[in-house]
Amino acid sequence: MSRILAWCEWALNLLGAALVAVVLVAVCAQVIMRYVFNDATMWSDPVASAAMAWLTFVAMAAAVRSDGNMYVRFTWNWLGDGGRRIAEAVSLVLAIVFATALSFSAWELMEVTKSASVEGLPIEVSWATMYSIILLSGAFVIIFTLERVFNLIRGAGQ
Amino acid sequence: MIGGLVLGSFVLLIVIGVPLVFATGLAALLGLVLLGVDSYIVLAMETYEGLKSFPLVAIPLFLLMANLMTVGGVTNALVNFANSLIGHVRGSMAIGNVTASTLFAGISGSCLADTTAVGSMMIPAMVKEGYPPAFAGAVTAAANIVGPIIPPSILMVIYGFAAEQSIIKLFLAGIIPGLLLSIVFAFLSVYLSRKYNYGSVSTRFVLARAVEAFVSALPALVIPAVIVIGVVGGVFTVTESAGAAAAYALGYAIVRELYLGRKPWRDIYDAFMRTAIDTGVIMILVGAAHVLTWVLTRSQLPQQIVALLDGFSQWQTLALINVILLILGMFLEPAPAVLMACALLLPLVKSLGVDLVHFGVILVVNLQIGVLTPPVAASAFVTARIAGITLEQQIRALLPFIFWGLVTLLFITYVPWLSLGIPSYFD
């Protein structure tokens, strides 16, 4: 299971790196089209913005597995091993609560926006498709956090 | 009442160690429940909306540029150039450290990245030259707070987005305050080095060496100039300038590595991957803070703060705002702190008639000083780890730098020209 999740994390990071490249190409294309071909692109703004939004959700989910998201844990220095474990468990459970709420919210949002198209993109994409990354990211946050809860319980049992 | 509860829950969640993104999101969720919104769609929608802004696209591109320039060996070149200029006076390596950090600020705009990059080279070198590790770490940590003040600056981009201010004006506004802080820290470093006889004077000024180091550092030194001149001259938008700088850094890294007979592809892939991770960690806070801002605005908390401080004079309120921002900076990472401060304080600042570009600089300088102060002290933590000392030792050595940083902050706060002089010239 751990190997499958490690592969998922790697795939998310790879997708994140590819989306950074999309952002770079979209922004540079805008400059090149304007100055070299004397033609303003319509698609580069929405593509770059959408790629960054997707990149953010993808990388945030991947960061959950490696505990890479930012936190402030100076209070943990005052706790013993047991206290620290409890604080971590509380923190993980709260992360699952938030990710679940975010996923439900995204699902509702996708239902409402499935017939609306994003303007300015070179191909027709519905807003529901754009928002689907929130649902996907929320699902990965839940899965990765559950893995960490499992590891925490296993560590406490040993 | 609702705003107070939301803010209280946010602080509580942070104190118990919940990652900032979830603390922000959960506090916003509580606010949505208390406000009795009809649909929770707003949670996902406002998070996404907070990210869907073209000016914010500059952030991953600036991060990518810095990561690619590091692949191209720019840290080494900048440190060598700084040392070649002033290697002949006592305390020279300390000034070299400050100078390298100031130059590095021009390509990165992220304090922790700069601290790690410059510190991992300069701290061991300073220790070897006879500087105490705590002092070497303190100089590095203090000098690198200018990263997000001197353009390009990720924090200024976030503030410009939140406060609806021109990002290029904010970039220009940060130049004098950033350089002022660098000069203050350079003088302080020399004063302390001479007073306590730190370091040796092992080199003398050699023009040929300085020129050679300048040529090596030139590819990095042109970047801030290209960004500022390109945007001010109307060639690029800020985001496009970030794209052009990142493309330039990519070309530079490929050409340099191939010229040196090395294959750069793995390092470039790593730079893209690192950029993705850094962007995700920073930007998701922007998205989550966007929802929290939505909640706080509807709870009328900012208006209550304005009413609470009614009757205070402008300078008294600014002093109070500085204290609030310093406390915020002591506990929060600068990126979410910028958004939090905007949500809570912008109505108050507007009611005082303070220029919002000037306030942006005050805000960023405050939060950067906060990076040096406990309990979080992220920069001090990084330098303490590199210097191999305890956090307490590092903080003690940082005290004079924090004190003089605060004195400089007072000047920046009460002398608006320092921030507004350059932008007004380009009006």
Coordinates of C-alpha atoms in Angstrom, one line a residue:
Chain A
M1 CA 0.0 0.0 0.0
S2 CA 2.8 2.3 1.0
R3 CA 4.5 1.7 -2.4
I4 CA 1.3 2.6 -4.3
L5 CA 0.9 5.8 -2.2
A6 CA 4.6 6.7 -2.8
W7 CA 4.0 6.2 -6.6
C8 CA 0.9 8.5 -6.3
E9 CA 3.0 11.2 -4.6
W10 CA 5.7 10.9 -7.3
A11 CA 3.0 11.2 -10.0
L12 CA 1.5 14.3 -8.3
N13 CA 4.9 15.9 -8.1
L14 CA 5.6 15.0 -11.8
L15 CA 2.2 16.6 -12.7
G16 CA 3.1 19.6 -10.6
A17 CA 6.5 20.0 -12.5
A18 CA 4.6 19.7 -15.8
L19 CA 2.1 22.4 -14.8
V20 CA 5.0 24.7 -13.9
A21 CA 6.2 24.2 -17.5
V22 CA 2.7 24.9 -18.8
V23 CA 2.7 28.2 -16.8
L24 CA 6.1 29.2 -18.2
V25 CA 5.2 28.3 -21.8
A26 CA 1.8 30.2 -21.6
V27 CA 3.4 33.4 -20.2
C28 CA 6.3 33.3 -22.6
A29 CA 4.0 32.6 -25.6
Q30 CA 2.1 35.8 -24.7
V31 CA 5.3 37.9 -24.9
I32 CA 6.6 36.1 -28.1
M33 CA 3.2 36.4 -29.9
R34 CA 3.0 40.1 -29.0
Y35 CA 6.6 41.2 -30.0
V36 CA 7.5 38.6 -32.7
F37 CA 4.2 38.0 -34.4
N38 CA 2.5 41.3 -33.4
D39 CA -0.5 39.3 -32.3
A40 CA -2.1 39.2 -28.9
T41 CA -3.0 35.7 -27.5
M42 CA -6.3 35.3 -25.9
W43 CA -5.6 31.9 -24.3
S44 CA -2.3 32.5 -22.4
D45 CA -3.9 34.4 -19.4
P46 CA -6.6 31.8 -18.6
V47 CA -4.2 28.9 -19.3
A48 CA -1.5 30.2 -17.1
S49 CA -4.0 31.0 -14.3
A50 CA -5.7 27.7 -14.5
A51 CA -2.4 25.8 -14.6
M52 CA -1.3 27.6 -11.5
A53 CA -4.5 26.9 -9.7
W54 CA -4.2 23.2 -10.6
L55 CA -0.5 23.1 -9.7
T56 CA -1.4 24.5 -6.3
F57 CA -3.9 21.8 -5.4
V58 CA -1.7 19.1 -6.8
A59 CA 1.4 20.2 -4.9
M60 CA -0.6 20.8 -1.7
A61 CA -1.9 17.2 -1.8
A62 CA 1.6 15.8 -2.4
A63 CA 3.0 17.9 0.4
V64 CA 0.6 16.3 2.9
R65 CA 2.4 12.9 2.5
S66 CA 5.8 14.3 3.2
D67 CA 4.4 16.7 5.9
G68 CA 5.7 19.5 3.7
N69 CA 2.9 22.1 4.4
M70 CA 3.8 25.0 6.7
Y71 CA 3.0 24.8 10.3
V72 CA 4.0 26.4 13.6
R73 CA 4.9 23.8 16.2
F74 CA 6.9 25.5 18.9
T75 CA 4.3 24.3 21.5
W76 CA 5.3 20.7 20.7
N77 CA 8.7 21.3 22.2
W78 CA 6.9 21.6 25.6
L79 CA 5.2 18.2 25.2
G80 CA 6.5 14.8 25.9
D81 CA 6.4 11.9 23.4
G82 CA 2.9 11.0 24.3
G83 CA 1.6 14.6 24.2
R84 CA 3.3 15.2 20.8
R85 CA 1.7 12.1 19.4
I86 CA -1.8 13.2 20.6
A87 CA -1.2 16.7 19.1
E88 CA -0.2 15.1 15.8
A89 CA -3.2 12.8 15.9
V90 CA -5.5 15.8 16.5
S91 CA -3.8 17.8 13.7
L92 CA -4.3 14.9 11.3
V93 CA -7.9 14.3 12.2
L94 CA -8.6 18.0 11.7
A95 CA -6.9 17.9 8.3
I96 CA -9.2 15.0 7.3
V97 CA -12.2 17.1 8.5
F98 CA -11.2 20.0 6.3
A99 CA -10.3 17.9 3.3
T100 CA -13.7 16.2 3.5
A101 CA -15.5 19.6 3.8
L102 CA -13.5 20.9 0.8
S103 CA -14.3 17.8 -1.3
F104 CA -18.0 18.0 -0.6
S105 CA -18.0 21.7 -1.4
A106 CA -16.1 21.0 -4.6
W107 CA -18.6 18.3 -5.6
E108 CA -21.5 20.7 -5.0
L109 CA -19.7 23.4 -7.0
M110 CA -19.1 20.9 -9.9
E111 CA -22.8 20.1 -9.9
V112 CA -23.8 23.7 -10.3
T113 CA -21.2 24.6 -12.9
K114 CA -21.2 21.5 -15.2
S115 CA -22.9 23.3 -18.0
A116 CA -20.8 26.5 -17.8
S117 CA -17.7 26.8 -20.0
V118 CA -14.5 28.6 -19.2
E119 CA -14.0 31.5 -21.5
G120 CA -10.7 32.2 -23.3
L121 CA -9.3 28.7 -23.4
P122 CA -8.3 27.2 -26.8
I123 CA -10.6 24.2 -26.2
E124 CA -14.0 24.0 -24.6
V125 CA -13.7 23.1 -20.9
S126 CA -16.5 23.3 -18.4
W127 CA -16.0 24.9 -15.0
A128 CA -16.9 21.6 -13.4
T129 CA -13.8 20.1 -15.0
M130 CA -11.7 23.0 -13.7
Y131 CA -13.0 22.6 -10.2
S132 CA -12.5 18.8 -10.3
I133 CA -8.9 19.3 -9.2
I134 CA -10.2 20.4 -5.8
L135 CA -12.1 17.2 -5.4
L136 CA -9.1 15.1 -6.6
S137 CA -6.8 17.1 -4.3
G138 CA -9.2 16.7 -1.3
A139 CA -9.3 12.9 -1.9
F140 CA -5.5 12.6 -2.0
V141 CA -5.3 14.7 1.2
I142 CA -7.6 12.3 2.9
I143 CA -5.8 9.2 1.7
F144 CA -2.3 10.5 2.6
T145 CA -3.5 11.7 6.0
L146 CA -5.1 8.4 6.7
E147 CA -1.8 6.7 5.9
R148 CA -0.1 9.0 8.4
V149 CA -2.7 8.2 11.0
F150 CA -2.1 4.5 10.4
N151 CA 1.7 5.0 10.7
L152 CA 1.2 7.0 13.9
I153 CA -0.9 4.3 15.4
R154 CA 1.6 1.6 14.3
G155 CA 4.4 3.7 15.7
A156 CA 2.6 4.1 19.1
G157 CA 1.9 0.4 19.2
Q158 CA 5.6 -0.6 18.8
Chain B
M1 CA -18.5 38.3 17.7
I2 CA -18.3 35.9 14.8
G3 CA -15.1 37.4 13.6
G4 CA -13.6 37.2 17.1
L5 CA -14.5 33.5 17.3
V6 CA -13.1 32.7 13.9
L7 CA -9.9 34.5 14.7
G8 CA -9.7 32.8 18.1
S9 CA -10.2 29.4 16.5
F10 CA -7.5 30.2 13.9
V11 CA -5.0 31.1 16.6
L12 CA -5.9 28.0 18.6
L13 CA -5.5 25.7 15.7
I14 CA -2.1 27.2 14.8
V15 CA -0.9 26.9 18.4
I16 CA -1.8 23.2 18.6
G17 CA 0.3 22.6 15.4
V18 CA -2.3 22.2 12.7
P19 CA -0.7 23.0 9.3
L20 CA -1.5 26.6 8.4
V21 CA -3.5 25.7 5.3
F22 CA -5.9 23.5 7.4
A23 CA -6.0 25.9 10.3
T24 CA -7.0 28.7 7.9
G25 CA -9.5 26.5 6.1
L26 CA -11.1 25.2 9.3
A27 CA -11.4 28.7 10.8
A28 CA -13.1 29.8 7.6
L29 CA -15.4 26.8 7.7
L30 CA -16.4 27.6 11.3
G31 CA -17.1 31.2 10.1
L32 CA -19.3 29.9 7.3
V33 CA -21.2 27.8 9.8
L34 CA -21.6 30.7 12.2
L35 CA -22.6 33.1 9.4
G36 CA -25.3 30.5 8.4
V37 CA -24.5 30.6 4.7
D38 CA -27.0 28.9 2.4
S39 CA -24.4 26.7 0.6
Y40 CA -20.9 25.6 1.4
I41 CA -20.0 26.0 -2.2
V42 CA -18.2 29.1 -1.2
L43 CA -15.5 27.1 0.5
A44 CA -14.2 25.5 -2.7
M45 CA -15.2 28.5 -5.0
E46 CA -13.4 31.2 -2.9
T47 CA -10.3 29.0 -2.5
Y48 CA -10.1 28.5 -6.3
E49 CA -11.0 32.2 -7.0
G50 CA -8.1 33.2 -4.6
L51 CA -5.7 31.5 -7.0
K52 CA -7.2 32.3 -10.3
S53 CA -5.4 35.6 -10.8
F54 CA -2.9 36.4 -13.6
P55 CA -0.7 38.7 -11.4
L56 CA -0.2 35.8 -8.9
V57 CA 1.2 33.6 -11.8
A58 CA 4.4 35.7 -11.2
I59 CA 5.0 33.7 -8.0
P60 CA 5.8 30.3 -9.5
L61 CA 7.8 32.0 -12.2
F62 CA 9.9 34.0 -9.7
L63 CA 10.4 30.8 -7.7
L64 CA 11.4 28.9 -10.9
M65 CA 13.8 31.6 -11.8
A66 CA 15.6 31.4 -8.4
N67 CA 15.7 27.6 -8.5
L68 CA 17.1 27.6 -12.1
M69 CA 19.7 30.2 -11.3
T70 CA 20.8 28.1 -8.4
V71 CA 21.3 25.2 -10.9
G72 CA 23.4 27.7 -12.9
G73 CA 25.8 28.2 -9.9
V74 CA 24.7 31.7 -9.2
T75 CA 25.1 31.6 -5.4
N76 CA 28.8 31.0 -5.7
A77 CA 29.2 33.8 -8.3
L78 CA 27.4 36.4 -6.2
V79 CA 29.2 35.5 -3.0
N80 CA 32.6 35.6 -4.8
F81 CA 31.7 39.0 -6.3
A82 CA 30.6 40.4 -2.9
N83 CA 33.8 39.2 -1.3
S84 CA 36.0 40.5 -4.1
L85 CA 34.7 44.0 -3.5
I86 CA 35.3 44.3 0.2
G87 CA 37.6 41.5 1.2
H88 CA 40.2 43.9 2.5
V89 CA 38.7 45.4 5.7
R90 CA 38.0 43.9 9.1
G91 CA 34.5 42.5 9.1
S92 CA 34.8 42.1 5.3
M93 CA 33.2 38.7 5.2
A94 CA 30.3 40.0 7.3
I95 CA 29.8 42.8 4.8
G96 CA 30.3 40.4 1.9
N97 CA 27.5 38.3 3.4
V98 CA 25.2 41.3 3.6
T99 CA 26.1 42.3 0.1
A100 CA 25.6 38.8 -1.3
S101 CA 22.3 38.6 0.4
T102 CA 21.2 42.0 -1.1
L103 CA 22.3 40.9 -4.5
F104 CA 20.6 37.5 -4.1
A105 CA 17.4 39.4 -3.1
G106 CA 17.3 40.7 -6.6
I107 CA 16.8 37.2 -8.0
S108 CA 14.8 35.3 -5.4
G109 CA 12.4 37.4 -3.3
S110 CA 12.0 34.5 -0.8
C111 CA 13.7 35.0 2.5
L112 CA 14.1 31.3 3.5
A113 CA 15.4 30.3 0.1
D114 CA 18.0 33.1 0.2
T115 CA 19.0 32.3 3.8
T116 CA 19.6 28.7 2.9
A117 CA 21.4 29.4 -0.3
V118 CA 23.7 32.2 1.0
G119 CA 24.0 30.8 4.5
S120 CA 25.2 27.3 3.4
M121 CA 28.1 29.0 1.7
M122 CA 28.8 32.1 3.9
I123 CA 28.4 30.7 7.4
P124 CA 31.0 27.9 7.1
A125 CA 33.3 30.4 5.3
M126 CA 32.9 33.0 8.0
V127 CA 33.5 30.5 10.8
K128 CA 36.7 29.4 9.0
E129 CA 37.8 33.0 9.0
G130 CA 37.4 33.3 12.8
Y131 CA 33.9 34.6 13.2
P132 CA 31.8 33.0 15.9
P133 CA 29.2 30.7 14.4
A134 CA 26.3 32.5 16.2
F135 CA 27.5 35.9 14.7
A136 CA 27.9 34.4 11.2
G137 CA 24.4 32.9 11.5
A138 CA 23.0 36.2 12.8
V139 CA 24.5 38.2 9.9
T140 CA 23.1 35.8 7.4
A141 CA 19.6 35.6 8.9
A142 CA 19.4 39.4 9.3
A143 CA 20.8 40.3 5.9
N144 CA 18.4 37.9 4.1
I145 CA 15.2 39.6 5.4
V146 CA 15.7 42.1 2.6
G147 CA 14.9 39.4 0.0
P148 CA 11.2 40.0 0.0
I149 CA 11.6 43.8 0.3
I150 CA 13.9 44.4 -2.7
P151 CA 12.3 43.5 -6.1
P152 CA 11.2 41.0 -7.2
S153 CA 9.2 40.1 -4.1
I154 CA 6.7 37.3 -3.8
L155 CA 5.2 39.0 -0.7
M156 CA 4.7 42.3 -2.6
V157 CA 2.9 40.3 -5.4
I158 CA 0.6 38.8 -2.8
Y159 CA 0.0 42.2 -1.1
G160 CA -0.6 43.9 -4.5
F161 CA -3.2 41.2 -5.2
A162 CA -4.9 41.5 -1.8
A163 CA -4.9 45.3 -1.6
E164 CA -5.5 45.9 -5.3
Q165 CA -2.3 47.9 -5.7
S166 CA 0.1 48.2 -8.6
I167 CA 2.8 45.5 -8.1
I168 CA 5.5 47.4 -10.0
K169 CA 4.9 50.4 -7.7
L170 CA 5.3 48.1 -4.7
F171 CA 8.5 46.7 -6.2
L172 CA 9.9 50.2 -6.7
A173 CA 8.8 51.2 -3.2
G174 CA 10.8 48.4 -1.7
I175 CA 14.1 49.5 -3.2
I176 CA 15.2 52.2 -0.7
P177 CA 13.9 50.5 2.4
G178 CA 15.6 47.3 1.4
L179 CA 18.9 49.0 0.7
L180 CA 18.6 51.0 3.9
L181 CA 18.2 47.8 5.9
S182 CA 21.2 46.3 4.1
I183 CA 23.3 49.3 4.9
V184 CA 22.3 49.4 8.5
F185 CA 23.1 45.6 8.9
A186 CA 26.4 46.1 7.1
F187 CA 27.5 48.9 9.4
L188 CA 26.4 47.0 12.4
S189 CA 28.3 43.9 11.3
V190 CA 31.5 45.9 10.8
Y191 CA 31.0 47.6 14.2
L192 CA 30.5 44.3 16.0
S193 CA 33.4 42.7 14.1
R194 CA 35.8 45.5 15.1
K195 CA 34.5 45.7 18.7
Y196 CA 34.9 42.0 19.4
N197 CA 37.9 41.5 17.0
Y198 CA 36.0 39.0 14.8
G199 CA 37.5 37.5 11.6
S200 CA 40.8 38.1 10.0
V201 CA 41.8 40.4 7.2
S202 CA 43.2 37.8 4.9
T203 CA 42.8 39.3 1.5
R204 CA 43.5 42.6 -0.2
F205 CA 41.5 44.3 -2.9
V206 CA 42.6 43.1 -6.4
L207 CA 40.8 44.9 -9.2
A208 CA 41.3 42.0 -11.7
R209 CA 39.7 39.6 -9.3
A210 CA 36.8 41.9 -8.7
V211 CA 36.3 42.3 -12.5
E212 CA 36.5 38.6 -13.0
A213 CA 34.0 38.0 -10.2
F214 CA 31.7 40.7 -11.6
V215 CA 31.7 39.0 -15.0
S216 CA 30.8 35.7 -13.4
A217 CA 28.0 37.3 -11.4
L218 CA 26.7 39.4 -14.3
P219 CA 24.1 36.9 -15.6
A220 CA 22.4 37.1 -12.2
L221 CA 23.0 40.8 -11.6
V222 CA 21.1 41.8 -14.7
I223 CA 17.9 40.0 -13.7
P224 CA 16.4 42.6 -11.2
A225 CA 17.3 45.4 -13.7
V226 CA 15.6 43.6 -16.5
I227 CA 12.5 43.0 -14.4
V228 CA 12.2 46.6 -13.1
I229 CA 13.2 48.4 -16.3
G230 CA 11.1 46.0 -18.5
V231 CA 8.0 46.7 -16.4
V232 CA 8.5 50.4 -15.8
G233 CA 9.3 50.8 -19.5
G234 CA 6.0 49.2 -20.5
V235 CA 7.7 46.2 -22.2
F236 CA 6.3 43.6 -19.9
T237 CA 3.6 43.2 -17.2
V238 CA 5.1 42.0 -13.9
T239 CA 4.0 38.4 -14.6
E240 CA 5.5 38.5 -18.1
S241 CA 8.7 39.9 -16.7
A242 CA 8.8 36.9 -14.3
G243 CA 8.2 34.6 -17.3
A244 CA 11.0 36.2 -19.3
A245 CA 13.3 36.0 -16.3
A246 CA 12.5 32.3 -15.7
A247 CA 13.0 31.6 -19.4
Y248 CA 16.4 33.4 -19.3
A249 CA 17.4 31.5 -16.2
L250 CA 16.4 28.2 -17.9
G251 CA 18.6 29.1 -21.0
Y252 CA 21.4 30.2 -18.7
A253 CA 21.4 27.0 -16.7
I254 CA 21.3 24.8 -19.9
V255 CA 24.1 26.7 -21.7
R256 CA 26.3 27.0 -18.6
E257 CA 26.0 23.3 -17.7
L258 CA 26.5 22.1 -21.3
Y259 CA 29.5 24.5 -21.6
L260 CA 31.0 22.9 -18.5
G261 CA 30.5 19.5 -19.9
R262 CA 27.7 18.5 -17.5
K263 CA 24.2 17.3 -18.3
P264 CA 21.7 19.7 -16.7
W265 CA 18.5 17.8 -17.3
R266 CA 18.2 16.1 -14.0
D267 CA 18.9 19.4 -12.1
I268 CA 16.4 21.3 -14.2
Y269 CA 13.7 18.7 -13.6
D270 CA 14.5 19.0 -9.9
A271 CA 14.2 22.8 -10.1
F272 CA 10.7 22.4 -11.8
M273 CA 9.7 19.9 -9.1
R274 CA 10.9 22.1 -6.3
T275 CA 9.1 25.1 -7.8
A276 CA 5.9 23.0 -7.9
I277 CA 6.2 22.1 -4.3
D278 CA 7.1 25.6 -3.1
T279 CA 4.3 27.1 -5.1
G280 CA 1.8 24.6 -3.8
V281 CA 2.7 25.2 -0.2
I282 CA 2.6 29.0 -0.5
M283 CA -0.3 29.4 -2.9
I284 CA -2.7 27.1 -1.1
L285 CA -2.4 29.5 1.8
V286 CA -3.3 32.3 -0.5
G287 CA -6.4 30.4 -1.5
A288 CA -7.4 29.4 2.0
A289 CA -6.8 32.9 3.3
H290 CA -9.1 34.2 0.5
V291 CA -12.0 32.2 2.1
L292 CA -11.0 33.4 5.6
T293 CA -10.9 37.0 4.3
W294 CA -14.4 36.5 2.8
V295 CA -15.7 35.3 6.2
L296 CA -13.9 38.1 8.2
T297 CA -15.2 40.8 5.9
R298 CA -18.8 39.5 6.2
S299 CA -18.4 39.3 10.0
Q300 CA -17.7 43.0 10.1
L301 CA -14.5 42.5 12.2
P302 CA -12.3 44.9 10.2
Q303 CA -15.0 47.6 10.7
Q304 CA -15.1 46.9 14.4
I305 CA -11.3 47.3 14.6
V306 CA -11.7 50.7 12.8
A307 CA -14.3 51.7 15.4
L308 CA -12.2 50.5 18.3
L309 CA -9.3 52.7 17.3
D310 CA -11.4 55.8 16.5
G311 CA -9.9 58.8 18.2
F312 CA -6.2 57.7 17.9
S313 CA -4.0 60.0 15.9
Q314 CA -2.3 58.7 12.7
W315 CA 1.1 58.2 14.2
Q316 CA -0.3 56.4 17.3
T317 CA -2.4 54.1 15.1
L318 CA 0.6 53.4 12.9
A319 CA 2.7 52.5 16.0
L320 CA -0.1 50.2 17.1
I321 CA -0.3 48.6 13.6
N322 CA 3.4 48.0 13.7
V323 CA 3.1 46.2 17.1
I324 CA 0.2 44.1 15.7
L325 CA 2.2 43.2 12.6
L326 CA 5.3 42.4 14.5
I327 CA 3.3 40.0 16.7
L328 CA 1.6 38.5 13.6
G329 CA 5.1 38.1 12.0
M330 CA 6.4 36.4 15.2
F331 CA 3.7 33.6 14.9
L332 CA 2.8 33.3 11.2
E333 CA 4.7 32.7 7.9
P334 CA 4.9 36.0 6.0
A335 CA 2.6 34.9 3.0
P336 CA -0.5 34.1 5.1
A337 CA 0.3 36.9 7.4
V338 CA 0.1 39.4 4.5
L339 CA -3.3 38.2 3.6
M340 CA -4.5 38.2 7.3
A341 CA -3.2 41.7 7.8
C342 CA -4.9 42.9 4.7
A343 CA -8.2 41.4 5.7
L344 CA -8.0 42.9 9.2
L345 CA -6.2 46.2 8.8
L346 CA -6.8 47.6 5.3
P347 CA -10.1 49.4 6.2
L348 CA -8.2 51.0 9.2
V349 CA -5.2 52.0 7.1
K350 CA -7.5 53.5 4.4
S351 CA -9.4 55.4 7.1
L352 CA -6.1 56.9 8.3
G353 CA -5.3 58.1 4.8
V354 CA -2.0 56.2 4.7
D355 CA -0.9 55.4 1.1
L356 CA -1.5 51.7 0.5
V357 CA 1.8 51.3 -1.3
H358 CA 3.6 52.7 1.7
F359 CA 1.6 50.4 4.0
G360 CA 2.6 47.5 1.8
V361 CA 6.3 48.2 2.5
I362 CA 5.6 48.7 6.3
L363 CA 3.8 45.4 6.3
V364 CA 6.5 43.4 4.5
V365 CA 9.3 44.9 6.6
N366 CA 7.4 44.1 9.8
L367 CA 6.7 40.5 8.8
Q368 CA 10.3 40.0 7.7
I369 CA 11.6 41.2 11.1
G370 CA 9.1 38.7 12.6
V371 CA 11.0 36.0 10.7
L372 CA 13.9 36.6 13.0
T373 CA 12.0 36.6 16.3
P374 CA 10.8 33.7 18.4
P375 CA 8.7 31.6 18.8
V376 CA 8.7 30.7 15.1
A377 CA 12.0 32.5 14.0
A378 CA 12.1 30.5 10.7
S379 CA 15.2 32.2 9.4
A380 CA 17.1 31.9 12.7
F381 CA 16.2 28.3 12.8
V382 CA 17.7 27.7 9.4
T383 CA 21.0 29.6 10.2
A384 CA 21.3 27.9 13.6
R385 CA 21.1 24.6 11.9
I386 CA 23.7 25.5 9.3
A387 CA 26.0 27.1 12.0
G388 CA 25.5 24.0 14.3
I389 CA 24.4 26.1 17.3
T390 CA 21.2 26.1 19.4
L391 CA 18.3 28.4 18.5
E392 CA 18.7 30.3 21.8
Q393 CA 22.4 31.1 20.9
Q394 CA 21.2 32.2 17.5
I395 CA 18.5 34.5 18.8
R396 CA 20.8 36.1 21.3
A397 CA 23.3 36.9 18.6
L398 CA 20.4 38.3 16.5
L399 CA 19.2 40.8 19.2
P400 CA 21.3 43.8 18.0
F401 CA 20.2 43.1 14.4
I402 CA 16.5 42.9 15.5
F403 CA 16.9 46.2 17.5
W404 CA 18.4 48.1 14.6
G405 CA 15.9 46.5 12.2
L406 CA 13.1 48.0 14.4
V407 CA 14.8 51.4 14.4
T408 CA 14.9 51.3 10.6
L409 CA 11.3 50.2 10.6
L410 CA 10.4 53.4 12.5
F411 CA 12.1 55.5 9.8
I412 CA 10.3 53.5 7.1
T413 CA 7.0 54.0 8.9
Y414 CA 7.2 57.7 9.6
V415 CA 9.2 58.9 6.6
P416 CA 6.9 57.9 3.7
W417 CA 9.3 59.3 1.1
L418 CA 11.6 56.4 1.7
S419 CA 8.9 54.1 0.2
L420 CA 7.1 56.5 -2.1
G421 CA 10.0 58.5 -3.5
I422 CA 10.9 56.2 -6.4
P423 CA 7.3 55.2 -7.3
S424 CA 6.3 58.9 -7.4
Y425 CA 9.1 59.6 -9.8
F426 CA 7.6 57.1 -12.2
D427 CA 4.0 58.4 -11.9

